[in-house]
XYZ file of C-alpha atoms in Angstrom:
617
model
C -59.587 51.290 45.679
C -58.766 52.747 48.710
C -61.475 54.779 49.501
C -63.824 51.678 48.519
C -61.722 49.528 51.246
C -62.139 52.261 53.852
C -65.919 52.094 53.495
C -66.246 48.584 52.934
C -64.156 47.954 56.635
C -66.511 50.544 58.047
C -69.380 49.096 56.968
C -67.933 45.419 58.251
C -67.216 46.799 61.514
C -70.763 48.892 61.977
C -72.710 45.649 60.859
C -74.824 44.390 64.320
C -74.463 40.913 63.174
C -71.915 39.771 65.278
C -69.458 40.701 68.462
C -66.804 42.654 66.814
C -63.211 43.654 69.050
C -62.281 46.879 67.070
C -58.812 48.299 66.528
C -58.995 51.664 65.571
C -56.160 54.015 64.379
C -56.658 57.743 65.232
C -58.650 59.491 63.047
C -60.093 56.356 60.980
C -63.806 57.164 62.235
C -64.190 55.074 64.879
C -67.092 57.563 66.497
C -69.147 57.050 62.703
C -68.692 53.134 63.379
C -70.142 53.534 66.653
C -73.122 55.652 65.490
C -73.775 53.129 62.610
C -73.587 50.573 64.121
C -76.379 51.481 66.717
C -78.512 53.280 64.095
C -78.543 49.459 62.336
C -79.411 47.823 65.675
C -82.032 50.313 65.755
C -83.223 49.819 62.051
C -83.266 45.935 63.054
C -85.930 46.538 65.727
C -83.542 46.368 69.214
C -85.342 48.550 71.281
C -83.710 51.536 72.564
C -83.345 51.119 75.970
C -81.695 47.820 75.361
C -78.421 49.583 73.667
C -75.783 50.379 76.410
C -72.975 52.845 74.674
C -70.533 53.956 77.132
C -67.720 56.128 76.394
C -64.766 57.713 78.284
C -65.449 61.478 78.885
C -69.042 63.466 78.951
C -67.935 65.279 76.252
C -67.483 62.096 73.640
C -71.128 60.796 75.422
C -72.909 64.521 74.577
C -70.854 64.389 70.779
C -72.204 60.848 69.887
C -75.459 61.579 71.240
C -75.877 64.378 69.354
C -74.386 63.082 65.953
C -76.491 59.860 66.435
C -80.219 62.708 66.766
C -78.701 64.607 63.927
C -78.748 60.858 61.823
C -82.315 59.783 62.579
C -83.510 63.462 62.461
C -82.096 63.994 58.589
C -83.628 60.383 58.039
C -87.387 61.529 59.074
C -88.009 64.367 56.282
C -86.110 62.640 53.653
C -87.833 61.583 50.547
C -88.005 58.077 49.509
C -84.387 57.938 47.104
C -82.021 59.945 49.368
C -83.119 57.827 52.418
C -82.718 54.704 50.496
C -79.076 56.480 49.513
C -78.442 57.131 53.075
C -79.537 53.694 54.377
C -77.428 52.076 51.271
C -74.402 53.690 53.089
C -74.724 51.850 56.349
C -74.567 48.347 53.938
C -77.896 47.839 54.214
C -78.234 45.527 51.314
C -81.242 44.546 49.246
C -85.033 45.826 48.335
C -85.974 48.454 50.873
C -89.482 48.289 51.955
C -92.241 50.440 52.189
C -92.062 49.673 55.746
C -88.583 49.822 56.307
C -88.273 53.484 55.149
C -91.350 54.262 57.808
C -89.236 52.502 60.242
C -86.316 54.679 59.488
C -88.110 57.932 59.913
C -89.865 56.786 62.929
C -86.275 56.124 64.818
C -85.855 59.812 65.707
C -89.334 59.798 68.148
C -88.929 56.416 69.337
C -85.188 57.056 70.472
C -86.271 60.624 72.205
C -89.597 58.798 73.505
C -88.808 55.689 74.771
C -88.820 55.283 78.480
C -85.483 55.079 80.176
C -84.529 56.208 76.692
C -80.950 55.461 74.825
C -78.061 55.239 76.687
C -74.849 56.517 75.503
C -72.723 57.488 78.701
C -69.507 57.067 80.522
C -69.276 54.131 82.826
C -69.011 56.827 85.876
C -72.195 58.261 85.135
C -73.923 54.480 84.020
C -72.958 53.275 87.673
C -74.387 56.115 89.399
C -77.596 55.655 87.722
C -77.173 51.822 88.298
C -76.883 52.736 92.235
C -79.531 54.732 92.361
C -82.323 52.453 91.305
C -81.206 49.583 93.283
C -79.229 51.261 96.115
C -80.344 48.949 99.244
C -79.477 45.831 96.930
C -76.111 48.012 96.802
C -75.933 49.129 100.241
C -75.195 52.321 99.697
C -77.182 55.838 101.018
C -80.158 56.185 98.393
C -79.482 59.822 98.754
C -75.848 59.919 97.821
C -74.196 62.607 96.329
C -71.453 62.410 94.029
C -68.097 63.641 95.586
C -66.306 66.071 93.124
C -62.554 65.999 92.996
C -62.092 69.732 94.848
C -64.539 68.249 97.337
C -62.559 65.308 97.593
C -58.972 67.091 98.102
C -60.936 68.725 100.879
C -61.625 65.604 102.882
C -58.014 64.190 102.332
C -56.491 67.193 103.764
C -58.998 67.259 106.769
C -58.475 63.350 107.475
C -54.954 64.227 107.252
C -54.769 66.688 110.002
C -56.919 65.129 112.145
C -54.179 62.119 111.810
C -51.148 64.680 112.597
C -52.815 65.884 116.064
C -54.210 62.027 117.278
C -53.384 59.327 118.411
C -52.074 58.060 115.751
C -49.882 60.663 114.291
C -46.797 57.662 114.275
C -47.643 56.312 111.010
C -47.973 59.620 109.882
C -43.904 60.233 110.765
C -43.239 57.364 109.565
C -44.520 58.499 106.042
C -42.974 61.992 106.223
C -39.423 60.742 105.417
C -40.500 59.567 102.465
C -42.678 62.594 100.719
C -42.314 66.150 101.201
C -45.505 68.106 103.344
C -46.922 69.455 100.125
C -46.757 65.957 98.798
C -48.978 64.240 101.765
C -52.380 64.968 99.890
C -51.698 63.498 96.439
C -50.250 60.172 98.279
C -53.511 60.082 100.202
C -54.899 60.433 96.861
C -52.816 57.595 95.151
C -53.958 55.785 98.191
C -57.507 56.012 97.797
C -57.369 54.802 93.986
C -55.752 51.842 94.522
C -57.733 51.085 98.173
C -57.863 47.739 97.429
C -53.898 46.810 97.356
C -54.351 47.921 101.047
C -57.358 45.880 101.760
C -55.136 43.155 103.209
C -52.676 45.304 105.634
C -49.030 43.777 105.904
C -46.903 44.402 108.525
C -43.304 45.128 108.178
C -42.273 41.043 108.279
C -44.804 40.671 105.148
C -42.765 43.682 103.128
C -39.729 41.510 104.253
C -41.303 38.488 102.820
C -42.399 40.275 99.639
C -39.297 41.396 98.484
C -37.088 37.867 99.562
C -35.925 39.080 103.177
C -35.915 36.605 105.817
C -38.583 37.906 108.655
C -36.502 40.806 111.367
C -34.188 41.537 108.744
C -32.875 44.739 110.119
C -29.221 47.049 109.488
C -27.625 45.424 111.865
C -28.170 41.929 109.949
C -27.376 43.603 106.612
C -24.008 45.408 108.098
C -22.841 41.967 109.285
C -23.043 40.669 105.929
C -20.618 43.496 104.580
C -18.753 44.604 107.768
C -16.810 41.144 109.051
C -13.883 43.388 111.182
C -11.066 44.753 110.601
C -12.479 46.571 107.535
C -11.453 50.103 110.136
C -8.302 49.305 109.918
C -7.878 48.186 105.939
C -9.315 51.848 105.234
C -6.303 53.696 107.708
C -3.937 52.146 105.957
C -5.199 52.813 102.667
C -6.581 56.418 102.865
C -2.899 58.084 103.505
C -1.673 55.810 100.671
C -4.731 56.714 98.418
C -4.387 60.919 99.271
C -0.920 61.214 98.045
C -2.160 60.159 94.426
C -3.749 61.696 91.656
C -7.730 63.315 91.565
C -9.059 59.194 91.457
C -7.355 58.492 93.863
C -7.940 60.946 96.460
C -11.837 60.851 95.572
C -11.855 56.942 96.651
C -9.951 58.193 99.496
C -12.623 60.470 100.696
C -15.015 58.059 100.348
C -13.276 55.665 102.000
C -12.892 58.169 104.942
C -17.076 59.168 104.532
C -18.056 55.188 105.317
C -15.153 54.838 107.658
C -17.292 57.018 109.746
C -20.221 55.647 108.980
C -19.199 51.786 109.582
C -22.481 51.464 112.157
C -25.117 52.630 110.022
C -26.730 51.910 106.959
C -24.924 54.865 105.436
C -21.680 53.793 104.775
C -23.341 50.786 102.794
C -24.228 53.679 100.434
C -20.986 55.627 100.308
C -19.347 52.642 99.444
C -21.445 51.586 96.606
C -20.643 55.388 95.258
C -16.901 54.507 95.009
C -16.321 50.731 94.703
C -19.312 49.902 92.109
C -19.379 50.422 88.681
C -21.232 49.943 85.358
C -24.796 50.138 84.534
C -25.045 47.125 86.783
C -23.267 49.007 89.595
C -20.917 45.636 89.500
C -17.577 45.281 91.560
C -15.576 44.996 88.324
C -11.567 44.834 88.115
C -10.026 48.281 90.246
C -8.405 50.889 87.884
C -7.262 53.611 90.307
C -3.305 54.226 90.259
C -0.815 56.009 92.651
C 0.995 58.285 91.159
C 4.384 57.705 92.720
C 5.093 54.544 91.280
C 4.083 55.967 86.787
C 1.735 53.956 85.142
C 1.352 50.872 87.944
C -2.149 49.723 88.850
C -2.797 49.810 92.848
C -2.266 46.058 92.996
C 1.373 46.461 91.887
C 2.022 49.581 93.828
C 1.721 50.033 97.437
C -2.059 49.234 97.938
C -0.818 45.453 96.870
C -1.012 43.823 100.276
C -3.937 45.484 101.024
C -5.598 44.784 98.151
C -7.038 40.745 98.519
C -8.814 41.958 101.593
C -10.237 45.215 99.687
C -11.214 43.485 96.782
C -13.415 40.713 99.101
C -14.918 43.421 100.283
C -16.118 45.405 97.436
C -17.913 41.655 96.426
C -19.742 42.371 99.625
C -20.692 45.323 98.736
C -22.225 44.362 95.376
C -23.608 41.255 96.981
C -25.622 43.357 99.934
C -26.754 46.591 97.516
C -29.767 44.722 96.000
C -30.788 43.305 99.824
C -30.092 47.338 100.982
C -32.418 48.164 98.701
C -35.371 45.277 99.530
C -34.914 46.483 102.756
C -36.062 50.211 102.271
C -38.143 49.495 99.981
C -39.965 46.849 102.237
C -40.015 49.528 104.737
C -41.504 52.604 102.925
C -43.970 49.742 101.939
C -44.555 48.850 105.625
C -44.851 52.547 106.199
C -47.201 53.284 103.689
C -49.561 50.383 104.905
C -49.970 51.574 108.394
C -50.880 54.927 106.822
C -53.144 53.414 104.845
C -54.751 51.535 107.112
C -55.097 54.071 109.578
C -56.736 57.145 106.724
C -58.939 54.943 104.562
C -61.431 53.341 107.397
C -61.095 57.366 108.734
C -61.750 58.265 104.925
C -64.838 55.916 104.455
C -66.315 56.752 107.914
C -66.240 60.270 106.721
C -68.006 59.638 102.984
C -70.979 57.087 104.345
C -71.422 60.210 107.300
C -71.943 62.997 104.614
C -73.260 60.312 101.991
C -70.395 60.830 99.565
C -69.731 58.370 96.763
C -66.502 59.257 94.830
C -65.819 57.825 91.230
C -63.597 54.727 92.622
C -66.949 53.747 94.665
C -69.200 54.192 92.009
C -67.402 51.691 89.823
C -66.067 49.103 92.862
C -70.009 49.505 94.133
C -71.408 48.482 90.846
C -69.157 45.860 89.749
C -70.302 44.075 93.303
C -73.721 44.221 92.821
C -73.290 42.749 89.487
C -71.317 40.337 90.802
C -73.874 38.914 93.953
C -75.282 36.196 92.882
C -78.373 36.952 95.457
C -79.714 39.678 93.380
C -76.994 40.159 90.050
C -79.778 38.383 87.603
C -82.911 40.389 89.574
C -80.517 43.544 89.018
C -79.685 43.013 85.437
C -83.311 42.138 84.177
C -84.960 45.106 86.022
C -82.394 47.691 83.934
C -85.520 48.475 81.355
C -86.080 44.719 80.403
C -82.081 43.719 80.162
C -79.427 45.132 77.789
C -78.951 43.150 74.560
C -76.141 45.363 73.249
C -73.445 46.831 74.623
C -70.952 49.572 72.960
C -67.541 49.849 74.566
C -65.562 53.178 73.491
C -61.937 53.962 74.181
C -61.446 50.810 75.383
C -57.672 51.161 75.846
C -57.871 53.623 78.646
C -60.607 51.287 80.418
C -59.565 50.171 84.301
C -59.937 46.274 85.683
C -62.690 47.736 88.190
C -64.236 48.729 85.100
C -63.708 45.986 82.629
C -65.436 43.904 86.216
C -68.549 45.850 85.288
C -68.991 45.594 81.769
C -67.838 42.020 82.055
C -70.621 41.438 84.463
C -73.150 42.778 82.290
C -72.397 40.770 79.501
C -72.126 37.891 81.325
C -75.623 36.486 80.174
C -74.646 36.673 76.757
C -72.992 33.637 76.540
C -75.077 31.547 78.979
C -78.262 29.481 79.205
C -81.190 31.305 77.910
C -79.343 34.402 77.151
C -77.809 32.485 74.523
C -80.743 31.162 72.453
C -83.034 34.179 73.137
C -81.929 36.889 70.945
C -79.010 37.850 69.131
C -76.867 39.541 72.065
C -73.415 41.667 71.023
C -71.031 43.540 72.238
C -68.760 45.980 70.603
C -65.437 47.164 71.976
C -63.521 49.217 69.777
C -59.694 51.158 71.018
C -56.280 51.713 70.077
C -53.496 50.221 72.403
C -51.487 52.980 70.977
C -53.437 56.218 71.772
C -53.577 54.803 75.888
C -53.518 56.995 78.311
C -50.757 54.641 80.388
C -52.099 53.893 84.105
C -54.453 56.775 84.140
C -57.230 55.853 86.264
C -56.150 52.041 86.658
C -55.858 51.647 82.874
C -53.671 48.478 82.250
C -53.104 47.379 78.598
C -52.234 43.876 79.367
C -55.854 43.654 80.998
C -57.528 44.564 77.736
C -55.932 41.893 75.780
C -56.953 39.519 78.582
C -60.687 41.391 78.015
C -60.162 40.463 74.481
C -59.303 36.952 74.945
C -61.332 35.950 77.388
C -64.714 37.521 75.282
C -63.221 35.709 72.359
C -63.247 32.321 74.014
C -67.056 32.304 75.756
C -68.181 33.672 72.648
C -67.170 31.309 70.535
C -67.499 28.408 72.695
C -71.661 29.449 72.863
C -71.007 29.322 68.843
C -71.505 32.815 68.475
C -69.487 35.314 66.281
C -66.467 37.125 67.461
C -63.828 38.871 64.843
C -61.343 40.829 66.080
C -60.896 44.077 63.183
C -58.909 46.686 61.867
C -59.516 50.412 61.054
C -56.236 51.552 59.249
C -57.393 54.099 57.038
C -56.897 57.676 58.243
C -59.530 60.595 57.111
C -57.554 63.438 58.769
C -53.495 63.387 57.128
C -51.261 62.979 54.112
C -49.467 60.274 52.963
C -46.179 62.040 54.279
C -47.326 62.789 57.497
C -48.480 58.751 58.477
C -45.667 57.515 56.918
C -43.358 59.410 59.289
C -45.234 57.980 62.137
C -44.887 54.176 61.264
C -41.108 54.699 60.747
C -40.797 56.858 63.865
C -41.215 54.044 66.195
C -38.285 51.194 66.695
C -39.536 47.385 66.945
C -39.769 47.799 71.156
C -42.425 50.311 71.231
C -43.955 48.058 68.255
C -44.196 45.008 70.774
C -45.489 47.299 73.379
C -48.561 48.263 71.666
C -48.993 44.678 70.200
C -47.458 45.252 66.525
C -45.866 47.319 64.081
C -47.938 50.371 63.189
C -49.887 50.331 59.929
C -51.844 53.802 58.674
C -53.106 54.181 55.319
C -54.109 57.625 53.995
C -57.597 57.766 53.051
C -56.650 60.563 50.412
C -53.225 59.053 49.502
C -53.253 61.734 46.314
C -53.265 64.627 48.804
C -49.931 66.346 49.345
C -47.828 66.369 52.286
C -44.794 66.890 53.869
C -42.531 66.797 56.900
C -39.852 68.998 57.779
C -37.558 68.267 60.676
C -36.021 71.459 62.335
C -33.041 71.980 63.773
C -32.849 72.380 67.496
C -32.873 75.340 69.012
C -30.181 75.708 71.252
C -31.011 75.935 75.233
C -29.944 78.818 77.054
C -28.649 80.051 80.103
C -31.007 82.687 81.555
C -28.809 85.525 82.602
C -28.969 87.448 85.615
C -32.296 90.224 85.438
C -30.213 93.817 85.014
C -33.052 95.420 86.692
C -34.434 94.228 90.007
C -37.637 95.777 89.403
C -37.502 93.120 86.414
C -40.328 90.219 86.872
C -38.358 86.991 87.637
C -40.309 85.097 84.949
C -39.530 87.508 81.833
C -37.672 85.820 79.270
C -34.702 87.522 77.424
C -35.252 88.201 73.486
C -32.856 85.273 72.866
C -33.979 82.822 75.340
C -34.238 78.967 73.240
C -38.145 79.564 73.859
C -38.875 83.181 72.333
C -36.564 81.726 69.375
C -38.308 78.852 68.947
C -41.585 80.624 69.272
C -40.637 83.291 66.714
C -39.392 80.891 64.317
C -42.621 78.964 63.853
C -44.883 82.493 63.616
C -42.229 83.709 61.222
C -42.582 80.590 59.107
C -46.895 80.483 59.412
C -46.148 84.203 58.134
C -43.551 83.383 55.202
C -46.060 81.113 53.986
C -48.931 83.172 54.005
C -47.523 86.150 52.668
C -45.958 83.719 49.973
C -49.591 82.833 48.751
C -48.359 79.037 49.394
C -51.276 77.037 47.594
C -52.945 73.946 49.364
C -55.077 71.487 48.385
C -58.754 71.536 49.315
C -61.725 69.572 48.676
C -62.828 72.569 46.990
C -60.031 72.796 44.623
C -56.603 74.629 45.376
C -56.340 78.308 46.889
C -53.923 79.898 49.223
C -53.379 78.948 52.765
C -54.874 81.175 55.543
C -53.845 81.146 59.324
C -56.735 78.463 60.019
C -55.188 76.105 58.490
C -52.274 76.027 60.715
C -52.744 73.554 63.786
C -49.755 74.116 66.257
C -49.399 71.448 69.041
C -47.229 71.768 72.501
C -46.679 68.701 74.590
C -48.346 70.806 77.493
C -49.181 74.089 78.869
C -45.959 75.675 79.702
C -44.208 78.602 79.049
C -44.022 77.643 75.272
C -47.771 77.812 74.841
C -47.938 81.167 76.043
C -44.864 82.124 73.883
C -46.393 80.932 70.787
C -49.418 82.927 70.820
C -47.362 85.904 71.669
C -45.167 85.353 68.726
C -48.145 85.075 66.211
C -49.594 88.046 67.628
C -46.199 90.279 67.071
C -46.377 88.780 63.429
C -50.043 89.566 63.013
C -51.464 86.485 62.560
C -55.069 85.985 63.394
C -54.431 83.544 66.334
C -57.083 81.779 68.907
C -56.113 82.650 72.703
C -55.398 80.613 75.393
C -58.699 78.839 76.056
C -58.044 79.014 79.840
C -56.395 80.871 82.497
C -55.412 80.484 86.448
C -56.837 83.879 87.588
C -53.906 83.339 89.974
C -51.413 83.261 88.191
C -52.315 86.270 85.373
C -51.992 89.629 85.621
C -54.822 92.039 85.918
């Protein structure tokens, strides 16, 4: 039953019938829907060049373009019954023609032939081609060249320098107390993909306005709301009090004596907050310190008492001015960062349009306002081989807003005027909220459920079909293992990735199972005995090496066990490629890992890369 449910939502989801909004778990075959679904377009007579499929990386483009060949090739020498099997599995229903099984083995030719071809493509690499056919309707270089990301760091650090020795090397001070020098170049960097929060510059009184500061706030105004007078004199008379107590008592006392020298700046404002706040709130709550001269008596009984009205009014100050201490800096580093801004990026355009450089931020912002001009959008969107009728969105959870602008404006005609009554016109947008790649590139979740909406609501106000659908059913684990995963997560990351977590095993009679380790102690790495020792050799009992050694020692129990697995081949003993072993990134414990299955002889793939750097000859 569950294997006919899997096929039967697969089938649902690849039929070209309607707009479908896809949610796909990982590993439910979400790349077979996609290829489906356009091989039934094409079996329905939408002409190639009217498909648009774009994905998120080259690789996923080159791997569904070449599974999608590898379909309509096998369909061109099949017989008449195995292609009527094959087309039977795409829920094609009914008597299959003569013609229809010509049709089917003709696909292969007219998909390879057809001019401008199909296109199945990241957006990056749609919206160059889009810019180069119409690049004066663009305005951009027809010669452009696609800047690559070395090429890019390149540029920043050039712009940068040229900044440090000109005119205008203030803002660049101004930014150096907040990042370190080696960190200039990747906030240039931050600052070029998210240009357009600094298309509108603010000056330091629109920072102030942004985060609730009246305009020319400054220290001074934000000491007098603390500082009132006389606050010199409370701390003198407390401090000697304070340093003949206990350890709490002469730690207040210090601090006390740090802002007591600090009662004209800003910084005492912090050393205060240190001592007299408290709580995850960092609240002025009810003062515990004691003297220990007078056994068990809380300051406000002991010889702090007179003092302590005065003290206590002014640790309310100090809660009451933290969060406007805080505005204020941060409404300065945003200040800062502003003038930066708006000094490097007109210096960082000037130098792209000069060298005809188009980076991957430009290519999308450059296409989604063509699209969007109303002079020559329609003109634009017709010339593209005829007009798309179809468009495939992939990985749609790790899709930008500049992007979503695009593919928005392409599917705009869809549900207007004659677009509408013309032909059948789809789109297809299939993710998985919780596979997202948070904030890379722009990505925003809360922008693809707006996506989602807002398709929902044109679509079905033109009376066309919309469904929003599931893929739960996973091909690639046990039982075990996806269980583990739903009850892994608590109800808060549930809401964040827009409900509870549902993943049914596909082969729910296949055995599994999930062993939680202990931990593996950390360690302290000791001194090296040697100082001819390399700095970054790990002792034999360093928490990595063990950990390292204890999974190859387990792979190798097991094999040398003869442990028996379930294939689809029948049972037989388990061999070193059926282990997968997965790191959270690169680090030392990669490198460990393979060393450790090495020692134990296991047949092992290397590291698939290396800094030439940072490896020994």
């Amino acid at each position: 039953m569950t294997k006919d449910l899997a096929s039967l939502r697969q089938i649902e989801a690849a039929d070209p019938a309607g707009s479908d909004w896809l949610s796909a778990n990982a590993g439910s075959g979400k790349t077979r829907v996609l290829i489906d679904r356009v091989a039934r377009l094409l079996l329905g007579g939408t002409e190639p060049q009217r498909i648009l499929c774009l994905t998120y990386t080259k690789a996923a483009a080159t791997e569904m373009q070449n599974r999608l060949f590898a379909r309509l090739g096998g369909w061109t020498m099949l017989p008449d019954a195995p292609l009527r099997d094959e087309l039977g599995k795409l829920g094609i229903e009914g008597a299959m023609t003569e013609a229809m099984l010509r049709q089917a083995r003709r696909l292969f030719a007219k998909a390879i032939d057809t001019p401008g071809g199909l296109k199945i493509q990241t957006i990056h690499s749609f919206c160059a081609g889009l810019l180069r056919r119409f690049p004066i309707e663009a305005r951009v270089s027809p010669n452009f060249t696609e800047l690559d990301d070395r090429s890019a760091r390149i540029l920043r650090e050039e712009i940068i320098d040229q900044i440090a020795t000109g005119p205008d090397t203030g803002v660049l001070d101004a930014v150096a107390g907040l990042v370190s020098g080696t960190e200039f170049e990747p906030l240039a960097a931050e600052i070029v993909r998210n240009s357009d929060a600094f298309a509108r510059p603010l000056d330091l009184d629109a920072c102030l306005d942004l985060f609730g500061l009246p305009p020319g706030f400054d220290d001074d105004a934000l000491l007098s709301e603390v500082f009132l007078g006389g606050e010199d004199a409370l701390f003198a008379a407390m401090i000697p009090l304070l340093q003949g107590g206990g350890a709490k008592d002469q730690g207040l006392a210090d601090g006390l004596e740090e802002a007591r020298g600090k009662l004209s700046g800003p910084a005492a404002l912090s050393a205060l907050e240190g001592k007299l706040l408290f709580g995850k709130g960092a609240k002025a709550g009810p003062f515990t310190a004691k003297i220990d001269d007078i056994p068990n008596k809380p300051m406000r009984l002991g010889p702090c008492a007179p003092h302590m009205p005065a003290f206590e009014a002014l640790m309310g100050r100090v809660e009451a001015a933290r969060p406007r201490r805080i505005a204020l800096a941060a409404a300065r580093r945003s200040a800062a960062l502003h003038a930066f801004a708006g000094v490097f990026l007109p210096l960082y355009g000037a130098r792209k349009a000069a060298r005809g450089w188009l980076d991957f931020d430009d290519l999308i912002r450059r296409s989604a306002e063509l699209l969007s001009d109303r002079d020559v959008a329609a003109w634009v969107l017709y010339r593209l081989d005829g007009g798309i009728d179809h468009i495939l969105v992939d990985e749609a959870q790790d899709t930008s807003p500049a992007q979503w602008r695009v593919i928005e404006s392409l599917a705009e005609e869809f549900t207007a005027g004659l677009g509408v009554r013309e032909v059948e016109r789809t789109i297809f947008v299939v993710g998985d909220r919780k596979q997202s790649i948070y904030s890379f590139q722009g990505a925003d979740l809360d922008v693809v459920d707006d996506m989602r909406r807002q398709f929902a609501e044109r679509f079905r106000a033109a009376n066309l079909s919309f469904q929003p659908l599931e893929l739960e059913h996973s091909f690639r684990s046990a039982d075990a293992i996806l269980r583990v995963v739903d009850l892994t997560f608590d109800e808060r990351v549930q809401r964040g990735v827009g409900g509870a977590m549902r993943h049914v095993a596909y082969h729910g009679q296949m055995a599994g199972r999930v062993d939680l380790w202990p931990l593996v102690p950390k360690t302290v790495a000791p001194e090296a005995e040697d100082w001819t020792d390399p700095k970054d050799l790990l002792s034999e009992d360093h928490h990595i090496v063990l950990l390292a050694r204890r999974i190859a020692g387990e792979i190798r129990r097991m094999i040398d066990a003869g442990t028996v697995i379930e294939t689809k081949d029948g049972p037989r003993p388990v061999h070193e490629g059926d282990f997968l072993i997965l790191v959270q990134r690169r680090s030392e414990m990669f490198h460990q890992i393979i060393r450790a299955c090495k020692d134990a002889r296991l047949e092992i793939a290397g590291a698939d890369r290396l800094k030439l750097g940072a490896e020994l000859a």
